[in-house]
């Protein structure tokens, strides 16, 4: 999953939704703002910072069993995103082809999410928000995930004007 974000998605400012989509927006908007992070706040670290309060809320509303696997999933994903970014940088693996990069990134992220979901965990973020909304409404989880992620993609659209 981290390879999809670092090698294909983040360099082209593609916002796929979820907490890591918000983290990509924050990464690019914070370039040159902070002296301790002149290249922008790291995507993985921002994902971790955003996922911690969401997980705490999720544990309180969905139960403690939910928190352990969820925490492990987003912590490992965040760590690998920052580790790969440290060694690779912000260069895309596929130069001058954002569409092909989006396809490869989506396949890798989807494969990684499939492995996480197969172990009955989540990668945090929009999954938690959708699960909480589902608890109080009768809407299907898939439909809620689309709504939540669509809002995040629209934030990216507004932030990058693209």
Short mmCIF file of C-alpha atoms in Angstrom, two decimals:
data_model
loop_
_atom_site.label_atom_id
_atom_site.label_comp_id
_atom_site.label_asym_id
_atom_site.label_seq_id
_atom_site.Cartn_x
_atom_site.Cartn_y
_atom_site.Cartn_z
CA UNK A 1 0.00 0.00 0.00
CA UNK A 2 2.82 2.37 0.89
CA UNK A 3 4.51 1.74 -2.48
CA UNK A 4 1.35 2.87 -4.25
CA UNK A 5 1.29 6.15 -2.35
CA UNK A 6 5.02 6.94 -2.51
CA UNK A 7 5.90 5.82 -6.04
CA UNK A 8 2.73 6.70 -7.92
CA UNK A 9 0.08 8.76 -6.11
CA UNK A 10 1.81 11.42 -3.98
CA UNK A 11 4.25 12.78 -6.63
CA UNK A 12 1.36 13.69 -8.97
CA UNK A 13 -0.82 15.25 -6.21
CA UNK A 14 -3.50 12.61 -6.70
CA UNK A 15 -5.95 12.60 -3.78
CA UNK A 16 -7.44 9.10 -3.46
CA UNK A 17 -9.61 9.80 -0.44
CA UNK A 18 -9.17 8.64 3.12
CA UNK A 19 -6.80 9.98 5.73
CA UNK A 20 -3.80 9.53 3.48
CA UNK A 21 -5.56 11.60 0.79
CA UNK A 22 -5.96 14.42 3.31
CA UNK A 23 -2.31 13.89 4.28
CA UNK A 24 -1.23 14.38 0.66
CA UNK A 25 -3.12 17.69 0.54
CA UNK A 26 -1.51 18.82 3.83
CA UNK A 27 1.92 17.70 2.57
CA UNK A 28 1.78 19.92 -0.49
CA UNK A 29 0.08 22.87 1.20
CA UNK A 30 2.69 22.90 3.97
CA UNK A 31 5.73 23.08 1.67
CA UNK A 32 7.92 25.95 2.80
CA UNK A 33 5.68 26.76 5.78
CA UNK A 34 7.55 25.01 8.59
CA UNK A 35 11.29 25.29 9.14
CA UNK A 36 11.48 21.73 10.51
CA UNK A 37 9.79 20.34 7.36
CA UNK A 38 10.72 22.56 4.39
CA UNK A 39 9.53 19.93 1.87
CA UNK A 40 6.13 19.71 3.57
CA UNK A 41 4.80 17.68 6.46
CA UNK A 42 5.41 13.96 5.81
CA UNK A 43 2.41 12.08 4.42
CA UNK A 44 2.83 9.08 6.72
CA UNK A 45 3.26 11.18 9.84
CA UNK A 46 0.20 13.26 9.00
CA UNK A 47 -1.76 10.06 8.41
CA UNK A 48 -0.68 8.85 11.84
CA UNK A 49 -1.60 12.15 13.50
CA UNK A 50 -5.04 12.16 11.87
CA UNK A 51 -5.70 8.46 12.55
CA UNK A 52 -4.98 8.55 16.31
CA UNK A 53 -8.00 10.70 17.32
CA UNK A 54 -10.23 8.87 14.82
CA UNK A 55 -9.19 5.55 16.36
CA UNK A 56 -9.86 6.80 19.88
CA UNK A 57 -13.33 7.90 18.81
CA UNK A 58 -13.82 4.58 16.99
CA UNK A 59 -12.83 2.57 20.06
CA UNK A 60 -15.26 4.51 22.22
CA UNK A 61 -18.12 4.13 19.77
CA UNK A 62 -17.41 0.75 18.15
CA UNK A 63 -15.68 -1.14 20.97
CA UNK A 64 -12.11 -1.84 22.15
CA UNK A 65 -11.62 -4.88 19.95
CA UNK A 66 -11.83 -2.59 16.94
CA UNK A 67 -8.85 -0.49 18.05
CA UNK A 68 -6.01 -3.02 18.21
CA UNK A 69 -6.02 -4.28 14.63
CA UNK A 70 -6.90 -0.84 13.31
CA UNK A 71 -3.99 0.79 15.17
CA UNK A 72 -1.52 -1.77 13.89
CA UNK A 73 -2.73 -1.32 10.30
CA UNK A 74 -2.46 2.45 10.13
CA UNK A 75 0.75 2.60 12.17
CA UNK A 76 2.58 0.20 9.86
CA UNK A 77 1.20 1.91 6.74
CA UNK A 78 2.28 5.35 8.01
CA UNK A 79 5.74 4.09 8.95
CA UNK A 80 6.31 2.47 5.55
CA UNK A 81 5.07 5.54 3.67
CA UNK A 82 7.57 7.78 5.49
CA UNK A 83 10.37 5.21 5.25
CA UNK A 84 9.94 4.79 1.49
CA UNK A 85 9.66 8.56 1.04
CA UNK A 86 12.89 9.04 2.99
CA UNK A 87 14.78 6.70 0.67
CA UNK A 88 12.94 7.46 -2.61
CA UNK A 89 11.97 11.14 -2.34
CA UNK A 90 9.16 12.87 -4.25
CA UNK A 91 10.01 11.61 -7.73
CA UNK A 92 7.34 9.53 -9.50
CA UNK A 93 8.31 6.06 -10.65
CA UNK A 94 6.44 6.69 -13.92
CA UNK A 95 7.68 10.00 -15.34
CA UNK A 96 5.31 12.33 -17.25
CA UNK A 97 2.33 9.96 -17.18
CA UNK A 98 -0.10 10.73 -14.35
CA UNK A 99 -2.83 8.44 -15.73
CA UNK A 100 -0.59 5.36 -15.78
CA UNK A 101 0.75 6.36 -12.38
CA UNK A 102 -2.81 6.63 -11.03
CA UNK A 103 -3.63 3.15 -12.34
CA UNK A 104 -0.51 1.53 -10.86
CA UNK A 105 -1.01 3.39 -7.58
CA UNK A 106 -4.65 2.33 -7.37
CA UNK A 107 -3.77 -1.32 -8.00
CA UNK A 108 -1.07 -1.33 -5.31
CA UNK A 109 -3.20 0.53 -2.77
CA UNK A 110 -6.16 -1.75 -3.51
CA UNK A 111 -4.00 -4.84 -3.11
CA UNK A 112 -2.62 -3.53 0.18
CA UNK A 113 -6.09 -2.67 1.46
CA UNK A 114 -7.29 -6.12 0.45
CA UNK A 115 -4.58 -7.69 2.59
CA UNK A 116 -5.48 -5.44 5.51
CA UNK A 117 -9.21 -6.17 5.16
CA UNK A 118 -8.52 -9.92 4.83
CA UNK A 119 -6.95 -9.84 8.29
CA UNK A 120 -10.17 -8.19 9.53
CA UNK A 121 -8.48 -4.85 10.19
CA UNK A 122 -8.70 -1.40 8.58
CA UNK A 123 -6.20 1.23 7.57
CA UNK A 124 -8.09 3.77 9.66
CA UNK A 125 -9.45 7.07 8.49
CA UNK A 126 -12.56 7.23 6.37
CA UNK A 127 -13.42 3.63 7.27
CA UNK A 128 -13.89 4.68 10.90
CA UNK A 129 -15.99 7.72 9.99
CA UNK A 130 -18.22 5.59 7.75
CA UNK A 131 -18.59 2.87 10.42
CA UNK A 132 -19.62 5.45 13.02
CA UNK A 133 -22.19 7.04 10.68
CA UNK A 134 -23.48 3.55 9.83
CA UNK A 135 -24.02 2.83 13.52
CA UNK A 136 -26.50 5.71 13.74
CA UNK A 137 -28.11 5.35 10.30
CA UNK A 138 -29.26 2.43 8.20
CA UNK A 139 -27.13 3.38 5.22
CA UNK A 140 -24.88 0.71 3.63
CA UNK A 141 -21.20 0.93 4.59
CA UNK A 142 -20.03 0.99 0.96
CA UNK A 143 -22.26 3.94 0.14
CA UNK A 144 -21.02 5.83 3.21
CA UNK A 145 -17.40 5.18 2.24
CA UNK A 146 -18.08 6.66 -1.20
CA UNK A 147 -19.65 9.78 0.36
CA UNK A 148 -16.82 10.33 2.87
CA UNK A 149 -14.08 9.74 0.29
CA UNK A 150 -15.85 11.98 -2.23
CA UNK A 151 -15.71 14.86 0.23
CA UNK A 152 -11.97 14.26 0.68
CA UNK A 153 -11.41 14.19 -3.10
CA UNK A 154 -13.34 17.47 -3.39
CA UNK A 155 -11.04 18.99 -0.75
CA UNK A 156 -8.10 17.97 -2.95
CA UNK A 157 -9.82 19.50 -5.98
CA UNK A 158 -10.23 22.80 -4.15
CA UNK A 159 -6.72 22.75 -2.65
CA UNK A 160 -4.88 21.95 -5.89
CA UNK A 161 -7.37 23.64 -8.26
CA UNK A 162 -6.95 20.64 -10.56
#
